[in-house]
PDB file of N, CA and C in Angstrom:
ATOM      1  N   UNK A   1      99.229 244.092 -11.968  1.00  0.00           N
ATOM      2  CA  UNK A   1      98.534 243.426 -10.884  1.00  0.00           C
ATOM      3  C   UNK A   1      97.172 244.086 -10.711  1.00  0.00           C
ATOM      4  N   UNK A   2      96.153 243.617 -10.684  1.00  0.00           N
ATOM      5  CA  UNK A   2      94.570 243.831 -10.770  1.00  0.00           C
ATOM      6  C   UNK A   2      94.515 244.360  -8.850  1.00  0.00           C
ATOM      7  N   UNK A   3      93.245 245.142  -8.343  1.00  0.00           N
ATOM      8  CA  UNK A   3      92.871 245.219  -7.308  1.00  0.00           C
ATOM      9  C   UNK A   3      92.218 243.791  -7.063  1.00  0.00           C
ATOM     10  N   UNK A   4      92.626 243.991  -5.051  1.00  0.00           N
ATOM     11  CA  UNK A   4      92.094 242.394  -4.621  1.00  0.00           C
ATOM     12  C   UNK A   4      90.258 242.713  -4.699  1.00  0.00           C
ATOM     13  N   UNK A   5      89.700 241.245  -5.059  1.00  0.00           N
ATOM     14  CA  UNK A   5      88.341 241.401  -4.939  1.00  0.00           C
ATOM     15  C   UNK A   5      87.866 240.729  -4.126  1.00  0.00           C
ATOM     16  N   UNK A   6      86.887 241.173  -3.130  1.00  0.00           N
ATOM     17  CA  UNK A   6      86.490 240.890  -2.046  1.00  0.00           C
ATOM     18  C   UNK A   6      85.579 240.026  -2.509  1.00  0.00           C
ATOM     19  N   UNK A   7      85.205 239.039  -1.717  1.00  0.00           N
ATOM     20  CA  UNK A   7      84.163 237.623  -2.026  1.00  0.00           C
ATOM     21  C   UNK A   7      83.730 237.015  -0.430  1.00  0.00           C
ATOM     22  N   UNK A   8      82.224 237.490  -0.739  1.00  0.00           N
ATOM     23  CA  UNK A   8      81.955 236.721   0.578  1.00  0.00           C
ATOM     24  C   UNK A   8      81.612 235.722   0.872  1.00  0.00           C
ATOM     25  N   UNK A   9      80.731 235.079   1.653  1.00  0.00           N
ATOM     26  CA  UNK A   9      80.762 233.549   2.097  1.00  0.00           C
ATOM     27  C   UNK A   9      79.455 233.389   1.818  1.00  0.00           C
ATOM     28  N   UNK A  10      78.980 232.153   1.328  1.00  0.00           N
ATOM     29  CA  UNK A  10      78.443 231.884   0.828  1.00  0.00           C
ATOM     30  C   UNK A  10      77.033 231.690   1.997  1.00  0.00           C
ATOM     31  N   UNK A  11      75.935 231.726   1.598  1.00  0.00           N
ATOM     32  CA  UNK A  11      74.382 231.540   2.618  1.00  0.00           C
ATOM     33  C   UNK A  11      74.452 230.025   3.047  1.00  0.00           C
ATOM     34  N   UNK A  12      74.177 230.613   4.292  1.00  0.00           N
ATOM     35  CA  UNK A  12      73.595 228.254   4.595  1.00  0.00           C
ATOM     36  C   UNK A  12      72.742 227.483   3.970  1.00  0.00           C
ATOM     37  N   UNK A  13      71.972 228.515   3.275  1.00  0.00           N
ATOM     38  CA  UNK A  13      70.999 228.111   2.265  1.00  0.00           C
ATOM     39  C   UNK A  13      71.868 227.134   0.972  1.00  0.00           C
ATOM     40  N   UNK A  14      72.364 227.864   0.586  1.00  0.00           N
ATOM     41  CA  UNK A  14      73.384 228.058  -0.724  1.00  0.00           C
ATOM     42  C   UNK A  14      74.449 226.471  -0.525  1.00  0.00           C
ATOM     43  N   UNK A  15      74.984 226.818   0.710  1.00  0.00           N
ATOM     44  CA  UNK A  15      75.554 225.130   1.295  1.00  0.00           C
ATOM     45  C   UNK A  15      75.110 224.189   1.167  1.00  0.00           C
ATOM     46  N   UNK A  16      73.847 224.065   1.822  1.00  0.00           N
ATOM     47  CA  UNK A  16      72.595 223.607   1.744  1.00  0.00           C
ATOM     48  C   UNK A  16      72.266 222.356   0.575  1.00  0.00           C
ATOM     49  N   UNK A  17      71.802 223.672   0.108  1.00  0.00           N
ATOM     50  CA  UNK A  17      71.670 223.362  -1.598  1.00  0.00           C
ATOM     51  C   UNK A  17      72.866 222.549  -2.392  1.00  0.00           C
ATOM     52  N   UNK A  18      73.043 223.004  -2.065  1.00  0.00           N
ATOM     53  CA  UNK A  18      75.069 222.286  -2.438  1.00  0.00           C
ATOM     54  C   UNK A  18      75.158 221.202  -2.333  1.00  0.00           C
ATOM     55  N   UNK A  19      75.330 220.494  -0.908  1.00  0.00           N
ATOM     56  CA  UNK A  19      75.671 219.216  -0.249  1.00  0.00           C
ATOM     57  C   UNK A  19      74.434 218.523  -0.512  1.00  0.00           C
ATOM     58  N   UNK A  20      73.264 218.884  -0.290  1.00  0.00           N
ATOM     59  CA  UNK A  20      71.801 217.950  -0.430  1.00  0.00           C
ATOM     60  C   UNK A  20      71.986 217.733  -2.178  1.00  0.00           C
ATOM     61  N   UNK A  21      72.171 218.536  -2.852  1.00  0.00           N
ATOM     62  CA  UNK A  21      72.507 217.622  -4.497  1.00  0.00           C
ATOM     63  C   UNK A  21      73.403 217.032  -4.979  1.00  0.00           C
ATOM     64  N   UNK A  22      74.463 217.258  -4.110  1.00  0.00           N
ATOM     65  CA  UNK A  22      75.667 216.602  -4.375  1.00  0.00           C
ATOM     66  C   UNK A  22      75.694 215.318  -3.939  1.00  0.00           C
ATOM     67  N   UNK A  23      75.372 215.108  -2.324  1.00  0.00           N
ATOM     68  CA  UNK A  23      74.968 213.964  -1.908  1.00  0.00           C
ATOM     69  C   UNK A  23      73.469 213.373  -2.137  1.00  0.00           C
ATOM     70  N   UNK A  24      73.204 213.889  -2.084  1.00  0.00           N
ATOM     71  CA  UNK A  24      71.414 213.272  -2.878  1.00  0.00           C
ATOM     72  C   UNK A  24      70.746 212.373  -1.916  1.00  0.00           C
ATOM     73  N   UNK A  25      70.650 213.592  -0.801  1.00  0.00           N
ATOM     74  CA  UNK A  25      69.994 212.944   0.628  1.00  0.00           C
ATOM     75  C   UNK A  25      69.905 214.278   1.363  1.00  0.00           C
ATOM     76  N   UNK A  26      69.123 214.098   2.617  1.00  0.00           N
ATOM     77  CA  UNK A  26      68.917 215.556   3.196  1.00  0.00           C
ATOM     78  C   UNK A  26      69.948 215.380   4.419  1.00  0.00           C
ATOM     79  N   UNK A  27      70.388 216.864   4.503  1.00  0.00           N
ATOM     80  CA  UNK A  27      71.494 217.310   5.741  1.00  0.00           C
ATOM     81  C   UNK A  27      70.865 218.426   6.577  1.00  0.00           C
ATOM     82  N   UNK A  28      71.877 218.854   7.754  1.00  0.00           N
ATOM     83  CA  UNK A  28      71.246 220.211   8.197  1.00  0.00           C
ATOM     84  C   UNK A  28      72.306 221.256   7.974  1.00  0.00           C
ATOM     85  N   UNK A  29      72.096 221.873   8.148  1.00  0.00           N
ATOM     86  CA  UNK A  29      73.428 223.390   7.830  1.00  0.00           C
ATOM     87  C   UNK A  29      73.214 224.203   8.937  1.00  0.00           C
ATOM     88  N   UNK A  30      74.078 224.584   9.825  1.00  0.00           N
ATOM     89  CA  UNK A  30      74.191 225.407  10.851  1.00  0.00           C
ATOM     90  C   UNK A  30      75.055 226.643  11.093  1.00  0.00           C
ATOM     91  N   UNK A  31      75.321 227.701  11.554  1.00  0.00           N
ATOM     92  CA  UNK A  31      76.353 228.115  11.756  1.00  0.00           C
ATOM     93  C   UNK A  31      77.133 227.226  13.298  1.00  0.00           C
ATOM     94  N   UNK A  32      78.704 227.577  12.615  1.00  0.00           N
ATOM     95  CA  UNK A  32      79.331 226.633  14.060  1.00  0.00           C
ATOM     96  C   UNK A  32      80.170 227.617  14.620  1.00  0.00           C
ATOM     97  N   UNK A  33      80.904 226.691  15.735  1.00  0.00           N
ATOM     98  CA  UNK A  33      81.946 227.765  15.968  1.00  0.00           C
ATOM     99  C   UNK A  33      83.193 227.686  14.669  1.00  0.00           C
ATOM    100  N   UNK A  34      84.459 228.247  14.387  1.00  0.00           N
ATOM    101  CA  UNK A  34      85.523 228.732  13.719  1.00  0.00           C
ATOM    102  C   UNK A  34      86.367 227.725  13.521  1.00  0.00           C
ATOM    103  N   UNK A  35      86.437 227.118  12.653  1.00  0.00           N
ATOM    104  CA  UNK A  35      87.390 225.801  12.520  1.00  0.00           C
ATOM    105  C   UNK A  35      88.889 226.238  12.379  1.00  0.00           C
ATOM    106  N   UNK A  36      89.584 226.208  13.532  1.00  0.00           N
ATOM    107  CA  UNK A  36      91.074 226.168  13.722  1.00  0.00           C
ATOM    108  C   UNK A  36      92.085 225.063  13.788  1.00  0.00           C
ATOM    109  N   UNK A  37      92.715 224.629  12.773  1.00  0.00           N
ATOM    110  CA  UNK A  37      93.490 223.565  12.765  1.00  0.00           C
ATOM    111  C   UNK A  37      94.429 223.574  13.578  1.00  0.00           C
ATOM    112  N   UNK A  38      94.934 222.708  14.412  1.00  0.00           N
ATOM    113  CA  UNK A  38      95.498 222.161  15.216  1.00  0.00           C
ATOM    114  C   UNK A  38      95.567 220.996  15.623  1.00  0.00           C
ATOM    115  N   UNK A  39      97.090 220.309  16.050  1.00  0.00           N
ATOM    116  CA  UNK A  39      97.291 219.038  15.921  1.00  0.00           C
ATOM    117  C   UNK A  39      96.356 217.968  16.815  1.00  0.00           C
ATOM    118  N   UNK A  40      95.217 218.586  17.396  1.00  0.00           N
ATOM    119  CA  UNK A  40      94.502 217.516  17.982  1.00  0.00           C
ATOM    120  C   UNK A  40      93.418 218.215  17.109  1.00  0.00           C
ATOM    121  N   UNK A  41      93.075 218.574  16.523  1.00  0.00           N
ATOM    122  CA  UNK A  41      91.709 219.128  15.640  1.00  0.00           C
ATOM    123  C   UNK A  41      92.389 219.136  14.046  1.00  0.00           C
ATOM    124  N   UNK A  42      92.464 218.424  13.395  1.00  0.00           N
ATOM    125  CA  UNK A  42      93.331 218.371  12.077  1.00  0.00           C
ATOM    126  C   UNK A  42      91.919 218.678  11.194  1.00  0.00           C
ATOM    127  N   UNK A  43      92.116 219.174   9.716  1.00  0.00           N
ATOM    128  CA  UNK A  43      91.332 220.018   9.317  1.00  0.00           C
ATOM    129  C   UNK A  43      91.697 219.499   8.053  1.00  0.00           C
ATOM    130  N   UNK A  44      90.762 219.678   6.773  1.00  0.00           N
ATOM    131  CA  UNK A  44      91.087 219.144   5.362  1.00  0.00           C
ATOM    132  C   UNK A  44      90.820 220.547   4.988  1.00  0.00           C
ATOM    133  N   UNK A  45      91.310 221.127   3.848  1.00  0.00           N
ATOM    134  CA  UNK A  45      91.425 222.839   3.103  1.00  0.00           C
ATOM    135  C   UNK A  45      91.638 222.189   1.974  1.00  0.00           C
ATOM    136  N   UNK A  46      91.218 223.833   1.546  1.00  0.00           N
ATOM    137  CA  UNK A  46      91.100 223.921  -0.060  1.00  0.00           C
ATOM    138  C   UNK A  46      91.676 225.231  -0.645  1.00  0.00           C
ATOM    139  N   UNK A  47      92.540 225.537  -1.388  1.00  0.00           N
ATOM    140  CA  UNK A  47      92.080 226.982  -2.156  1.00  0.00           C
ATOM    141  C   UNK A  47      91.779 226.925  -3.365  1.00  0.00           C
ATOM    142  N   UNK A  48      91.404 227.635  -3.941  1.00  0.00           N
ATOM    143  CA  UNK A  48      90.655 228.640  -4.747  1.00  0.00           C
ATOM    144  C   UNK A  48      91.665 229.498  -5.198  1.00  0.00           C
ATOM    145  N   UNK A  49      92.013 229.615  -7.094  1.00  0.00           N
ATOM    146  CA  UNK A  49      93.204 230.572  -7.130  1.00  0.00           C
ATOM    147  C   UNK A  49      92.557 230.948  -8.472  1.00  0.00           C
ATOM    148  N   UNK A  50      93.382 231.786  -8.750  1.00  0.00           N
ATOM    149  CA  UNK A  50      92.637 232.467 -10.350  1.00  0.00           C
ATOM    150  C   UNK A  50      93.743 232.268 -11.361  1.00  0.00           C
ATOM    151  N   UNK A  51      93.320 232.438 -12.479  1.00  0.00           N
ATOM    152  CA  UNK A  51      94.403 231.729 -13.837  1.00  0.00           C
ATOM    153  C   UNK A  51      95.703 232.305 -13.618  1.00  0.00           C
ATOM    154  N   UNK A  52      96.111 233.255 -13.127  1.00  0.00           N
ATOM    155  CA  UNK A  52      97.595 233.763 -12.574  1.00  0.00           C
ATOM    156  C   UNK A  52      97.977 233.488 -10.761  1.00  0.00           C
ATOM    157  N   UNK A  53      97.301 232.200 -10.891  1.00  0.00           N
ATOM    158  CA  UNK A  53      97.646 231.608  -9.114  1.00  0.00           C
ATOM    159  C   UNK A  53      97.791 232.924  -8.165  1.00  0.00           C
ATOM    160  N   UNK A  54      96.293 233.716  -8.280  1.00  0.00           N
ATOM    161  CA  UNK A  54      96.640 234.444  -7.058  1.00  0.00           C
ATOM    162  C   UNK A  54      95.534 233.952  -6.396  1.00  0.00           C
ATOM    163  N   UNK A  55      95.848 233.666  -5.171  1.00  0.00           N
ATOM    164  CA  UNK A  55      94.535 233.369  -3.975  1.00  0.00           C
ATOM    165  C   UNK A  55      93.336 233.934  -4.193  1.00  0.00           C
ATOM    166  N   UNK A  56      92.276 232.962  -4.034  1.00  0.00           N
ATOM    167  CA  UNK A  56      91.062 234.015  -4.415  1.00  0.00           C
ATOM    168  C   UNK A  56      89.933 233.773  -2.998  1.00  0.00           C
ATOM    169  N   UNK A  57      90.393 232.561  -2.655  1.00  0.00           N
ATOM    170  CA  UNK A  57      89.020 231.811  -1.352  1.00  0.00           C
ATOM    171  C   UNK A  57      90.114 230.341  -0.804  1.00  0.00           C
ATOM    172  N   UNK A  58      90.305 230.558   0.473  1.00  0.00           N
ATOM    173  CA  UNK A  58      90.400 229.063   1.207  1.00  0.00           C
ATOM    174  C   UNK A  58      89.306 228.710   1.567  1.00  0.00           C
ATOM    175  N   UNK A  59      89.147 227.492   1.769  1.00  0.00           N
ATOM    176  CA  UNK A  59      87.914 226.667   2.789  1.00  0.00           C
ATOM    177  C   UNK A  59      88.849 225.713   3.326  1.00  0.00           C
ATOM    178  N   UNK A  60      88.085 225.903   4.659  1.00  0.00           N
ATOM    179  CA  UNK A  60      88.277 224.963   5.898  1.00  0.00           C
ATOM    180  C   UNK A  60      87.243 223.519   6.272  1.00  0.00           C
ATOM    181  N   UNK A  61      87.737 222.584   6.586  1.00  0.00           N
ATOM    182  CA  UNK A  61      86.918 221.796   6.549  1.00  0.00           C
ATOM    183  C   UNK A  61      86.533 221.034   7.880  1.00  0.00           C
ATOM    184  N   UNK A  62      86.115 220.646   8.852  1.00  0.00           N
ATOM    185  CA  UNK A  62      86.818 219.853  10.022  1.00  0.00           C
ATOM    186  C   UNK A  62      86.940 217.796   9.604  1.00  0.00           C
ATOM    187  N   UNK A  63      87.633 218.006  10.316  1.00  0.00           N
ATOM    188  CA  UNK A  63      87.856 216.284   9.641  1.00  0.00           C
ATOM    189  C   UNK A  63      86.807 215.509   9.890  1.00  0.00           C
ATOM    190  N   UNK A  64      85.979 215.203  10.682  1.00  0.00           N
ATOM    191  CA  UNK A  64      84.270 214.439  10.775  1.00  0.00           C
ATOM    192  C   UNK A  64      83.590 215.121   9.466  1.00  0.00           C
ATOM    193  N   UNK A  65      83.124 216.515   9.378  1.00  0.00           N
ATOM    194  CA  UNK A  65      82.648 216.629   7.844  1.00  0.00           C
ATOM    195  C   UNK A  65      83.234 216.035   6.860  1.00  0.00           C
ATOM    196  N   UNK A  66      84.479 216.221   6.498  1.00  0.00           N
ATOM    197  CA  UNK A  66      85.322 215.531   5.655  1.00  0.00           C
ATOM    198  C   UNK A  66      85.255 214.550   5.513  1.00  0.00           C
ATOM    199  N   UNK A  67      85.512 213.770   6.584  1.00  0.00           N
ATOM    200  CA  UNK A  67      84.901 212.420   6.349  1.00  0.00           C
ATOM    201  C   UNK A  67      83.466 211.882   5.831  1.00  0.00           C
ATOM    202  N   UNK A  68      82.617 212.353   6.665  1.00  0.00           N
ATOM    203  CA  UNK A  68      81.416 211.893   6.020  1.00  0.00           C
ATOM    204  C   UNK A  68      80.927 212.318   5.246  1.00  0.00           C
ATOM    205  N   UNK A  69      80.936 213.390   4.452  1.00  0.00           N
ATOM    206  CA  UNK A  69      81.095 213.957   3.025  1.00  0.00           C
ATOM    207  C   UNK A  69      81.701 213.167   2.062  1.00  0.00           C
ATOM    208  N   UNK A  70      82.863 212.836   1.634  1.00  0.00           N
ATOM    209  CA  UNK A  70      83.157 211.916   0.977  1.00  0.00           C
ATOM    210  C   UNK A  70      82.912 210.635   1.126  1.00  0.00           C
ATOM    211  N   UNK A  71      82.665 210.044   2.637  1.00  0.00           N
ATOM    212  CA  UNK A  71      82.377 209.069   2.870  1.00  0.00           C
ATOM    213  C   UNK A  71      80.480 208.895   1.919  1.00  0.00           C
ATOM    214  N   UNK A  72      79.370 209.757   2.240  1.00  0.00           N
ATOM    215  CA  UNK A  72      78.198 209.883   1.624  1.00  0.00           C
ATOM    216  C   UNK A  72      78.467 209.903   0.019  1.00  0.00           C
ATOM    217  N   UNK A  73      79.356 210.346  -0.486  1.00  0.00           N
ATOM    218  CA  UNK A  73      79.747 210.794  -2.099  1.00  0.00           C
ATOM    219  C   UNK A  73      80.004 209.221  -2.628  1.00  0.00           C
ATOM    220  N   UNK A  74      81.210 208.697  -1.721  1.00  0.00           N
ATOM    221  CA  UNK A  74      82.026 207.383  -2.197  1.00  0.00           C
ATOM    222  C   UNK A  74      80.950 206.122  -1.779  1.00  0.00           C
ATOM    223  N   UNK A  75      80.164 206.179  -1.486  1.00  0.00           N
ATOM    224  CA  UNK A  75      79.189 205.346  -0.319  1.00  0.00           C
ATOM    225  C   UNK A  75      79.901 204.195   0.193  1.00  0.00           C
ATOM    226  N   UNK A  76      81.062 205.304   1.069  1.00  0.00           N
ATOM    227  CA  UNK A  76      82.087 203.948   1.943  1.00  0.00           C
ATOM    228  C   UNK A  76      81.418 203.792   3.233  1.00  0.00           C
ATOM    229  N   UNK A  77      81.366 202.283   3.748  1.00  0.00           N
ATOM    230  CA  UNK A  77      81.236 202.393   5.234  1.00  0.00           C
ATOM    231  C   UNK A  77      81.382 203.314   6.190  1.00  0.00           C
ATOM    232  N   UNK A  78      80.083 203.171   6.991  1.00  0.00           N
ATOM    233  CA  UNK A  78      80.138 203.919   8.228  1.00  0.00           C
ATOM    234  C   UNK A  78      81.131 203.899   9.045  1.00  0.00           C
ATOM    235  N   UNK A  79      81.938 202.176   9.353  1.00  0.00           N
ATOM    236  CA  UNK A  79      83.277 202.353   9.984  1.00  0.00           C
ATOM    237  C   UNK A  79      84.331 202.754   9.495  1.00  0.00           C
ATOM    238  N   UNK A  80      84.773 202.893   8.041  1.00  0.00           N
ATOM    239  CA  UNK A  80      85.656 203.498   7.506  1.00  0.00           C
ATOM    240  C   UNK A  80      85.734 205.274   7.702  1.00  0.00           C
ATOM    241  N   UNK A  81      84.188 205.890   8.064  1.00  0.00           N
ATOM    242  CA  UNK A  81      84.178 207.182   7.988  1.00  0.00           C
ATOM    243  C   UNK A  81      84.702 207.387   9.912  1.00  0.00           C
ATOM    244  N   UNK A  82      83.958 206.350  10.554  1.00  0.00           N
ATOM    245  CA  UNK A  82      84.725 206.575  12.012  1.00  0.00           C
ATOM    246  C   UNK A  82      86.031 206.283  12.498  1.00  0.00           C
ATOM    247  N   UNK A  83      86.495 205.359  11.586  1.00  0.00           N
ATOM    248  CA  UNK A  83      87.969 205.013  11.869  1.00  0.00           C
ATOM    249  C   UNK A  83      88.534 206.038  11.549  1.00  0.00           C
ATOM    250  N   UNK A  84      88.415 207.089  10.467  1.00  0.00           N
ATOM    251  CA  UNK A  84      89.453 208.245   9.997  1.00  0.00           C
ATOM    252  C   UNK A  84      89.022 209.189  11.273  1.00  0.00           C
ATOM    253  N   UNK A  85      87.929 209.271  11.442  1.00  0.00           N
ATOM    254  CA  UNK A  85      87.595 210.334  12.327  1.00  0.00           C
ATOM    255  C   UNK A  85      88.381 210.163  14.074  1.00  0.00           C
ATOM    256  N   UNK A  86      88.372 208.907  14.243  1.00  0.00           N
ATOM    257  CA  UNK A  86      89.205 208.413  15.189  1.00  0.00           C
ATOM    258  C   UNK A  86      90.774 208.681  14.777  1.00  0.00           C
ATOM    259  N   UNK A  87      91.004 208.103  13.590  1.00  0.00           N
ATOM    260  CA  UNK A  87      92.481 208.176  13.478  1.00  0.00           C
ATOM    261  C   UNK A  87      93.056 209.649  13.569  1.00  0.00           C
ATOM    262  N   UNK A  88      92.132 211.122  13.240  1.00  0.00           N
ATOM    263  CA  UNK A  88      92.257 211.972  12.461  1.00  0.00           C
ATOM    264  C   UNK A  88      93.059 212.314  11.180  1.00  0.00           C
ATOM    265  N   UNK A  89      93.035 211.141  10.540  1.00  0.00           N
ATOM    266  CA  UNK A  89      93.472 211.477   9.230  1.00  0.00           C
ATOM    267  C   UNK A  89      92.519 210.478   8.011  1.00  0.00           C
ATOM    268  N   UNK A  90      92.435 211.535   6.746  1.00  0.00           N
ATOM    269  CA  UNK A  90      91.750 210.612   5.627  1.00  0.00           C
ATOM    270  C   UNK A  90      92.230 209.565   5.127  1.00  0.00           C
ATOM    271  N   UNK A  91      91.423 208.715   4.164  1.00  0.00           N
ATOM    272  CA  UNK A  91      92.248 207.640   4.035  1.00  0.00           C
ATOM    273  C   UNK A  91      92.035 208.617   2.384  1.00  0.00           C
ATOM    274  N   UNK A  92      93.017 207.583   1.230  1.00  0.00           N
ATOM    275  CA  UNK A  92      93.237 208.241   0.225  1.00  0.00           C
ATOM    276  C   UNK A  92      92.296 208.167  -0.643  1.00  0.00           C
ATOM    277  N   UNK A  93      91.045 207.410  -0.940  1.00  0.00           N
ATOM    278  CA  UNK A  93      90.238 207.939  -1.488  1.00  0.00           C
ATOM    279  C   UNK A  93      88.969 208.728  -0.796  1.00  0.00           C
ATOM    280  N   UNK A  94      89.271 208.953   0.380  1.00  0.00           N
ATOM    281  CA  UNK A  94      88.381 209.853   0.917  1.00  0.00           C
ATOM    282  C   UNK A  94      89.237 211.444   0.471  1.00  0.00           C
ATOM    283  N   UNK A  95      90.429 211.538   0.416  1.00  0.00           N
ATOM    284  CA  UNK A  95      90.880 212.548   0.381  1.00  0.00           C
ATOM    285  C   UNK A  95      90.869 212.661  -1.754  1.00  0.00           C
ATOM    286  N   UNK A  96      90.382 211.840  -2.261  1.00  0.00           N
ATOM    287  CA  UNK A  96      90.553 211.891  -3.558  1.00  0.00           C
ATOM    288  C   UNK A  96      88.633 212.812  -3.867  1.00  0.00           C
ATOM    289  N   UNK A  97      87.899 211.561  -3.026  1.00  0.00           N
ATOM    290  CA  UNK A  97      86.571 212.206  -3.310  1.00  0.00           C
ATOM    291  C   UNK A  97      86.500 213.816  -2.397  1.00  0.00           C
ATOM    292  N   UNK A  98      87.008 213.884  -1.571  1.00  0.00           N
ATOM    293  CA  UNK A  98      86.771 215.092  -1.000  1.00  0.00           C
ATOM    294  C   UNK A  98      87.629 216.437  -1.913  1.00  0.00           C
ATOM    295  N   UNK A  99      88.016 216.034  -3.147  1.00  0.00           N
ATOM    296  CA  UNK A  99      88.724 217.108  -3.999  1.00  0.00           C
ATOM    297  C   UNK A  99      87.375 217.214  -5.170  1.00  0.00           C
ATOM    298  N   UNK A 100      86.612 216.395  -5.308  1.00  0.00           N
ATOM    299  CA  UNK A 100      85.409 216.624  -6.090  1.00  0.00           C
ATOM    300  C   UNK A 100      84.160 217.265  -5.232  1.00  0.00           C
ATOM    301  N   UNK A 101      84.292 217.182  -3.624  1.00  0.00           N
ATOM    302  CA  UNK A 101      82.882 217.893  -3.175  1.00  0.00           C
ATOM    303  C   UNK A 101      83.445 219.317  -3.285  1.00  0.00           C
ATOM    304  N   UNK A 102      84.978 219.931  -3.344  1.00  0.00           N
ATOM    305  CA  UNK A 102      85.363 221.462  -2.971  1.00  0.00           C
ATOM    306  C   UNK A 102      85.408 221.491  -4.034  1.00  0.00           C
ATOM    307  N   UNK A 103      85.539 221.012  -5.773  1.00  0.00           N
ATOM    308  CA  UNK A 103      85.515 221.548  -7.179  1.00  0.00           C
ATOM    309  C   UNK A 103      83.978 222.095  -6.998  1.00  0.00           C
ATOM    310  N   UNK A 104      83.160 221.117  -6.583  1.00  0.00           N
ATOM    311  CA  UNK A 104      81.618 221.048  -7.081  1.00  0.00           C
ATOM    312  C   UNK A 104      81.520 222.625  -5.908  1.00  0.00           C
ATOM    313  N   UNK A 105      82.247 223.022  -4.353  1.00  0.00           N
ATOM    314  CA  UNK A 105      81.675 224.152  -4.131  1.00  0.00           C
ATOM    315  C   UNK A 105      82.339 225.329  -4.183  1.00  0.00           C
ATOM    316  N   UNK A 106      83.307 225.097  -5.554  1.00  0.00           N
ATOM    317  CA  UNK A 106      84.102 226.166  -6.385  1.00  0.00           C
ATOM    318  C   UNK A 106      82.333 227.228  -6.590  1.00  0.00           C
ATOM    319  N   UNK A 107      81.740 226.930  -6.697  1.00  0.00           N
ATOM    320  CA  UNK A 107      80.755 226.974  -7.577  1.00  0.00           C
ATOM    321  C   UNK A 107      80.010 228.215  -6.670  1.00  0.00           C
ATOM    322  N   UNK A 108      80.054 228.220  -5.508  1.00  0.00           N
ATOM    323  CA  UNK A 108      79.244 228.814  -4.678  1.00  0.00           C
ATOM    324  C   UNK A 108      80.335 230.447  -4.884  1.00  0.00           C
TER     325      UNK A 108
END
């Protein structure tokens, strides 16, 4: 078993950069408050594991980003991105494209 390696979080810059080429339009990047999932705040995640599936990075997502992230990627309707956000849950190709915006910020 290898020592754990510490990995930090990535710059807002770096996000930034990320989402504005991925989506290929301009955003803003902020720090927020702490995204805690809970059943009235439902949350889309990701991990990050290394070739012997040991944990390496989760990401948290809140479900309005989520949505309109894939929603901007898939270029689905604006009401399709508010109906999930209302419903709090994705629909399935929002949750299909939102597995290509967290490959693409494997990267960061």
């Amino acid at each position: 078993m290898s020592a754990p390696v510490k990995t930090g979080l990535p710059t807002n810059k770096a996000v930034l950069d990320l989402l504005q080429g991925l989506l290929g339009r301009g955003i803003t990047v902020a720090p927020g408050a702490p995204v805690t999932p809970t059943p009235s705040r439902p949350t889309a995640f990701a991990t990050y594991v290394d070739p012997g599936y040991g944990l390496n990075a989760v990401v948290l997502i809140d479900l309005p980003l989520a949505a309109w992230c894939a929603g901007a990627l898939a270029l689905l309707p604006k009401g399709g991105c508010e109906d999930s956000v209302s419903d709090g849950e994705l629909s399935e190709m929002q949750v299909e494209v939102l597995h290509e915006v967290v490959n693409v910020a494997a990267s960061l």
